[in-house]
XYZ file of C-alpha atoms in Angstrom:
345
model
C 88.012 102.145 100.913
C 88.246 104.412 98.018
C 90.980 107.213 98.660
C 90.745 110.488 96.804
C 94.124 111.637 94.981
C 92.677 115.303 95.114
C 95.083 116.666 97.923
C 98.600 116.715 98.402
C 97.795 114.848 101.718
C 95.998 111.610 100.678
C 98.565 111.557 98.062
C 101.122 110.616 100.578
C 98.801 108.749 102.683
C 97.894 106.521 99.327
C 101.463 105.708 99.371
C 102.518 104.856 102.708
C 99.391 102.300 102.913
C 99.956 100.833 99.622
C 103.959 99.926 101.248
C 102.278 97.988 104.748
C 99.420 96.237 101.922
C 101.719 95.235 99.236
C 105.158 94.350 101.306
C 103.777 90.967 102.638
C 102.593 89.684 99.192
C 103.483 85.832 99.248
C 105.874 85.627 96.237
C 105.291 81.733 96.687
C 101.553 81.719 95.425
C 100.958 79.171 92.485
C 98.301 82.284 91.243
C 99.411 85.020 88.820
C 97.701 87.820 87.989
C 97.866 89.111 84.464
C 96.809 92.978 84.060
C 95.997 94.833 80.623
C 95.483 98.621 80.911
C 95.765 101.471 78.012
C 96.124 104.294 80.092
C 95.132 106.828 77.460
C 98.268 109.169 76.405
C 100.676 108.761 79.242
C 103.426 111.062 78.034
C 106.287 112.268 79.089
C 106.563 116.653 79.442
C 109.339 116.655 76.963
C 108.895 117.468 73.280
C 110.427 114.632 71.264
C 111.178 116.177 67.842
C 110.880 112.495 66.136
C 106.793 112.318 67.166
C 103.664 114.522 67.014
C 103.647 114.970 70.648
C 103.970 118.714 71.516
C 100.411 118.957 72.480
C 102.087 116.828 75.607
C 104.363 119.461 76.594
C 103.920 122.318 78.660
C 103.686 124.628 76.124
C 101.870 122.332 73.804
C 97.517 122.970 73.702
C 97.363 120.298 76.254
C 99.830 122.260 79.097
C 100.761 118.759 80.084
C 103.609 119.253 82.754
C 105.686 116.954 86.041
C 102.925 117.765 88.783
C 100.301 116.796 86.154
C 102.257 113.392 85.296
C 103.163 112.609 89.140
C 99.332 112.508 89.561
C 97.965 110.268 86.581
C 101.183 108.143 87.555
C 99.859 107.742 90.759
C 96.431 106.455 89.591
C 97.656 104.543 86.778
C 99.544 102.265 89.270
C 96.599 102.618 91.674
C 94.009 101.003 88.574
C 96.699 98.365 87.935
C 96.945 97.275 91.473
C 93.111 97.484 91.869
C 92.401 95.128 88.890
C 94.847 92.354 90.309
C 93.097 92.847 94.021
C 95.151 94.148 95.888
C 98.457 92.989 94.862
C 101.489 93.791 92.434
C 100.137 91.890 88.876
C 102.739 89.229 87.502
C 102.147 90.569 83.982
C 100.978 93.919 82.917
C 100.107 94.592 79.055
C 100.219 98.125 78.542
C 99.083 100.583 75.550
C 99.596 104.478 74.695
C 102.723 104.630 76.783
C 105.170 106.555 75.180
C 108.505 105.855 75.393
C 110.597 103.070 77.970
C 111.804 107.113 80.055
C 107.774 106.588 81.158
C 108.217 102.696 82.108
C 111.002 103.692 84.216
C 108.918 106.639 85.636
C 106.210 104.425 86.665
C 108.312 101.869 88.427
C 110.618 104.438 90.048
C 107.423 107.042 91.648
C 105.240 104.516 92.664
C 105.318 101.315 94.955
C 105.861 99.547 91.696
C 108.968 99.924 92.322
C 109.537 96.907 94.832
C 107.829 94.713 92.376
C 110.885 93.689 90.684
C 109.587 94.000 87.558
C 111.378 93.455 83.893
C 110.516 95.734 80.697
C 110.021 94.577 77.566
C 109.711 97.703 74.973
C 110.434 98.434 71.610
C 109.532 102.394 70.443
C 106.790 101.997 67.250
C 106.055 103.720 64.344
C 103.359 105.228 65.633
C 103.100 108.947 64.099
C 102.359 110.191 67.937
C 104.956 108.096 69.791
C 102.754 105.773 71.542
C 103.847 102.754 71.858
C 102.708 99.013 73.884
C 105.008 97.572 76.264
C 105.014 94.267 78.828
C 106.017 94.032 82.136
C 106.353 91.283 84.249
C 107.949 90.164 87.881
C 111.458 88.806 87.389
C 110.964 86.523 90.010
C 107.982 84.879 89.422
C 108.029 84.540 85.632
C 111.300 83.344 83.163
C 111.932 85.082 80.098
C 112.517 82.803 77.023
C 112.074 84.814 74.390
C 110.188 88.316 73.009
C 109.875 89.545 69.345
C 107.753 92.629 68.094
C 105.647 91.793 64.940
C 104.826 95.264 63.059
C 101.861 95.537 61.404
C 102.394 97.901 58.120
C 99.671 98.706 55.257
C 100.738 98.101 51.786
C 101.664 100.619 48.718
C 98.302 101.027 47.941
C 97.330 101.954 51.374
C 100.126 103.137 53.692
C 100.189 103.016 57.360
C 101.561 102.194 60.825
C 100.503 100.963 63.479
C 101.940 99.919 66.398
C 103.976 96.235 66.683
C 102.168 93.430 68.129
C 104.455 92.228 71.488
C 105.093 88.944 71.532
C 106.669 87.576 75.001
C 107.286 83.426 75.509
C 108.220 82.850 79.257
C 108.306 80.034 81.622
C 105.604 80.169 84.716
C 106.621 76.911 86.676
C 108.562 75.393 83.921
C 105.326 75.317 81.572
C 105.752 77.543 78.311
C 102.949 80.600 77.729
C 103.025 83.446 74.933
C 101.679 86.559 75.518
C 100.650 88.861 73.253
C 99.980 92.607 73.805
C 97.925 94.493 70.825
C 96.981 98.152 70.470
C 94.974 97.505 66.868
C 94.527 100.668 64.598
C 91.724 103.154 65.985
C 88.485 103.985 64.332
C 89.794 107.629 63.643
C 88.561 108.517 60.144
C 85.547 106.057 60.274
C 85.128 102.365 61.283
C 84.524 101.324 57.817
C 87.460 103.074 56.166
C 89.726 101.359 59.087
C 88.057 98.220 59.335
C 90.495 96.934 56.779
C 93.711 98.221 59.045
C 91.902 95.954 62.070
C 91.695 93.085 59.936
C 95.041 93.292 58.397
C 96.315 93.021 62.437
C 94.043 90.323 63.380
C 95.350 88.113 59.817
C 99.755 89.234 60.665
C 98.380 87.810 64.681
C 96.971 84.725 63.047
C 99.660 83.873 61.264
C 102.141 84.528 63.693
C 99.819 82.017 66.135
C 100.030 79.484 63.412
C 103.188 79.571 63.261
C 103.779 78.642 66.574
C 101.598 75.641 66.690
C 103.571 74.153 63.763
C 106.732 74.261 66.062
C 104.601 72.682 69.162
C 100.700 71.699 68.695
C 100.449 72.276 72.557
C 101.637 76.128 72.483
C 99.700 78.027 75.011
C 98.615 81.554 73.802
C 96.726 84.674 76.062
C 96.545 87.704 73.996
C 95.679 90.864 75.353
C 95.056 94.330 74.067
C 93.027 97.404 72.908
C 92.050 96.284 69.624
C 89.501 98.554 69.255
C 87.015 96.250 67.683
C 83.963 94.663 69.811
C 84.223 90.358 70.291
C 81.051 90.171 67.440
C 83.508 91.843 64.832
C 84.895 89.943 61.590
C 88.300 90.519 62.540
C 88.052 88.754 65.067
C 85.425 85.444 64.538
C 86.304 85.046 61.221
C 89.975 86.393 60.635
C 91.700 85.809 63.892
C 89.493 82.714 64.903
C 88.588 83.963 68.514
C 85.613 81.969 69.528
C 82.461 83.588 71.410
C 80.531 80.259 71.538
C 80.473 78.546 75.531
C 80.037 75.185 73.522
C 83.159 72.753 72.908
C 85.730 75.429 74.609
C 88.738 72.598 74.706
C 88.567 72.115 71.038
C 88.185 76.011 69.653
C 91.680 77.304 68.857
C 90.649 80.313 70.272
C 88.613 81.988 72.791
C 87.496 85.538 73.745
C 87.144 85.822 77.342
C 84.818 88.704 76.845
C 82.180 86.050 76.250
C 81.850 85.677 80.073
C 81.276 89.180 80.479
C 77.854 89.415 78.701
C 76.048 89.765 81.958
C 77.954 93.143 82.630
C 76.487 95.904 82.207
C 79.405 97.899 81.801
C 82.563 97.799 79.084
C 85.756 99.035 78.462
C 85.424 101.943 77.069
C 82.060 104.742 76.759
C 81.083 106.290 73.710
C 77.947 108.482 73.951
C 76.253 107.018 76.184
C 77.257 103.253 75.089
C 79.468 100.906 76.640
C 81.741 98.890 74.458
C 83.805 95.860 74.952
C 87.572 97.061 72.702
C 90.185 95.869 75.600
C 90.114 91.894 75.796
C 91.846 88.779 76.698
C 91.648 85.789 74.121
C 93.405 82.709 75.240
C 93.768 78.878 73.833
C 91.413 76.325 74.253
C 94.186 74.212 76.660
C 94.199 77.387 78.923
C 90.682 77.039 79.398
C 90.046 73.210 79.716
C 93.281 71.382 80.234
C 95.908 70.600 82.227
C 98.688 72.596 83.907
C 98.957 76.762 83.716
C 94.980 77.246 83.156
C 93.069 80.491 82.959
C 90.106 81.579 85.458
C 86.983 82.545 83.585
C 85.699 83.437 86.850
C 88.361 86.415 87.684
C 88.615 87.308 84.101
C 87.546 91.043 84.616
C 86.804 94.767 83.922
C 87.610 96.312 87.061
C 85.506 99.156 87.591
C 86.286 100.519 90.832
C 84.618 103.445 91.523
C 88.003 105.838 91.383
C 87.873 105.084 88.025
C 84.342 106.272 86.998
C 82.865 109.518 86.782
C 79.120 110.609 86.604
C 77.842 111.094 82.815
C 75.606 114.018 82.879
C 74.803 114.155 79.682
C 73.856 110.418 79.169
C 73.390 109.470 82.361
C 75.259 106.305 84.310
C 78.977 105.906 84.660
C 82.009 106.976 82.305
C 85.858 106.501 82.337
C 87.490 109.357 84.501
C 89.470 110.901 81.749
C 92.890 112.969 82.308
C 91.168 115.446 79.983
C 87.744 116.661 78.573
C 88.578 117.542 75.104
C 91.305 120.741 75.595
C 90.630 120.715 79.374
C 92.395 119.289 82.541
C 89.975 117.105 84.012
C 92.128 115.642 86.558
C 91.563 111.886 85.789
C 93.671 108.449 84.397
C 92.108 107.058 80.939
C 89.388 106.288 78.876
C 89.040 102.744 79.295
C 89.088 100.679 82.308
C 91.699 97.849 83.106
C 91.318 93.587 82.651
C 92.627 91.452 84.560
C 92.922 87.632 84.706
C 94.191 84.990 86.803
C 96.139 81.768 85.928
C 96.339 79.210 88.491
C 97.912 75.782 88.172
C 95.366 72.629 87.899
């Protein structure tokens, strides 16, 4: 049952169910669930004179204040927990977050809280603050190691973007890398920052490359906004992401998005359109192979329906946004959350 976050009352009612549902998870499963969710501008009220991000104040345009927050905080965790059914996620890949202050938030107003979760964050060069960050259960996964990669134009054309997150950890004593990627928007025009997009997808390959020098067998799940669609060069020709269903164990990589193409929904809405820009890309050995493997099966856009809204000018189904250009609108983001499951074979 879908519960409204409208009144004061469900609010509370939201959270004392999601305590009795989530308190008997079995941290013994051999499943983890990996989330990936850009929650669209989730700012803190406080002007931070290092960023462009007074219009998230409550005197900036926006009037962005703690009640408004508390709510999209609220429905933030409740799209995370929806898109790992039911239950806290192992790993959660997050983008436009602002600062490691919201993390914390997160964790400490919401159920999240009990889910004994690690942070890994690093604040980007972003010109607006916004930055990716991982988290994951302390007691279900072991940290090895985490690096952020930036990805900077050159002289000739300057920019920056935020880091690519790179996080190694153990799952059972077997080795995985995730990556989490917000890749440079199409703000100016998708040709004139196609080039930014391809520039991430070659630093991503190379870093991936480098891996598999060290150990042939690395296994890799990327995850992200990369605002580019599974078709684009950046990724089938640049970062090497397969969309073929043919020979899976031998492709170096593959975009999970492939077995999506029966949706009828994407990630993201743009007049009337549906687009796929928030994937999960993993190694062939995740897919078809032994040990940690990946679930084509519950790789997902959730779309539950808390997170939709009626279009009315195009008709269908649309992201619940937080706002509608200037205006409060009362919802969480423009895209919807992934998930996927690794299981042990």
């Amino acid at each position: 049952m879908i519960i409204s976050l409208r009144s004061s009352l469900t609010f509370i009612i939201l959270l004392v169910l999601s305590g009795f549902c989530l308190s008997g998870q079995n941290k013994q499963s051999d499943k983890y669930r990996v989330v990936f969710y850009n929650a669209e501008n989730l700012f803190d009220p406080f002007d931070d004179p290092s960023t462009n991000d007074k219009e998230y104040t409550p005197r900036g345009k926006s009037h962005w204040t703690m009640a408004r927050l508390d709510q999209k905080v609220m429905m933030v965790y409740r799209a995370l927990i929806a898109a790992s059914d039911g239950t806290f996620p192992d790993v959660i890949g997050m983008a436009e977050i602002e600062n490691l202050w919201i993390i914390e938030y997160l964790l400490k107003k919401t159920p999240l809280k009990e889910g004994n979760y690690g942070i890994i964050h690093k604040e980007s060069p972003d010109p607006r603050g916004i930055d990716v960050a991982l988290l994951y259960r302390k007691d279900r996964l072991i940290p090895v190691d985490y690096e952020f990669i930036p990805v900077r134009g050159n002289k000739a054309k300057r920019f920056a973007s935020r880091d690519i997150l790179h996080f190694k950890a153990n799952i059972r004593k077997e080795s995985i890398d995730f990556f989490v990627n917000h890749w440079p928007s199409r703000s100016g025009g998708y040709i004139e920052t196609q080039q930014k997009r391809n520039l991430a997808a070659g630093i991503l390959r190379h870093k991936l490359d480098s891996l598999l020098l060290v150990n042939p067998k690395s296994k890799f799940l990327l995850m992200g906004d990369f605002n580019a669609t599974p078709d684009e060069t950046c990724f089938t020709k640049i970062l090497g992401a397969s969309i073929e269903k043919e020979n899976l164990a031998s492709a170096k990589l593959i975009n999970m998005a492939q077995f999506w193409s029966k949706e009828k929904i994407g990630t993201i809405r743009s007049k009337g359109h549906w687009e796929i820009f928030d994937q999960f890309i993993c190694s062939g050995n995740l897919i078809e192979g032994t040990g940690v493997q990946i679930s084509p099966n519950e790789t997902i856009i959730c779309k539950e329906s808390f997170l939709l809204e009626d279009d009315k000018r195009y008709l269908g189904k649309k992201p619940f946004r937080t706002y509608m250009g200037p205006i409060y609108h009362g919802g969480v983001s423009d895209h919807l959350p992934i998930s996927s499951l690794l299981f042990f074979k």
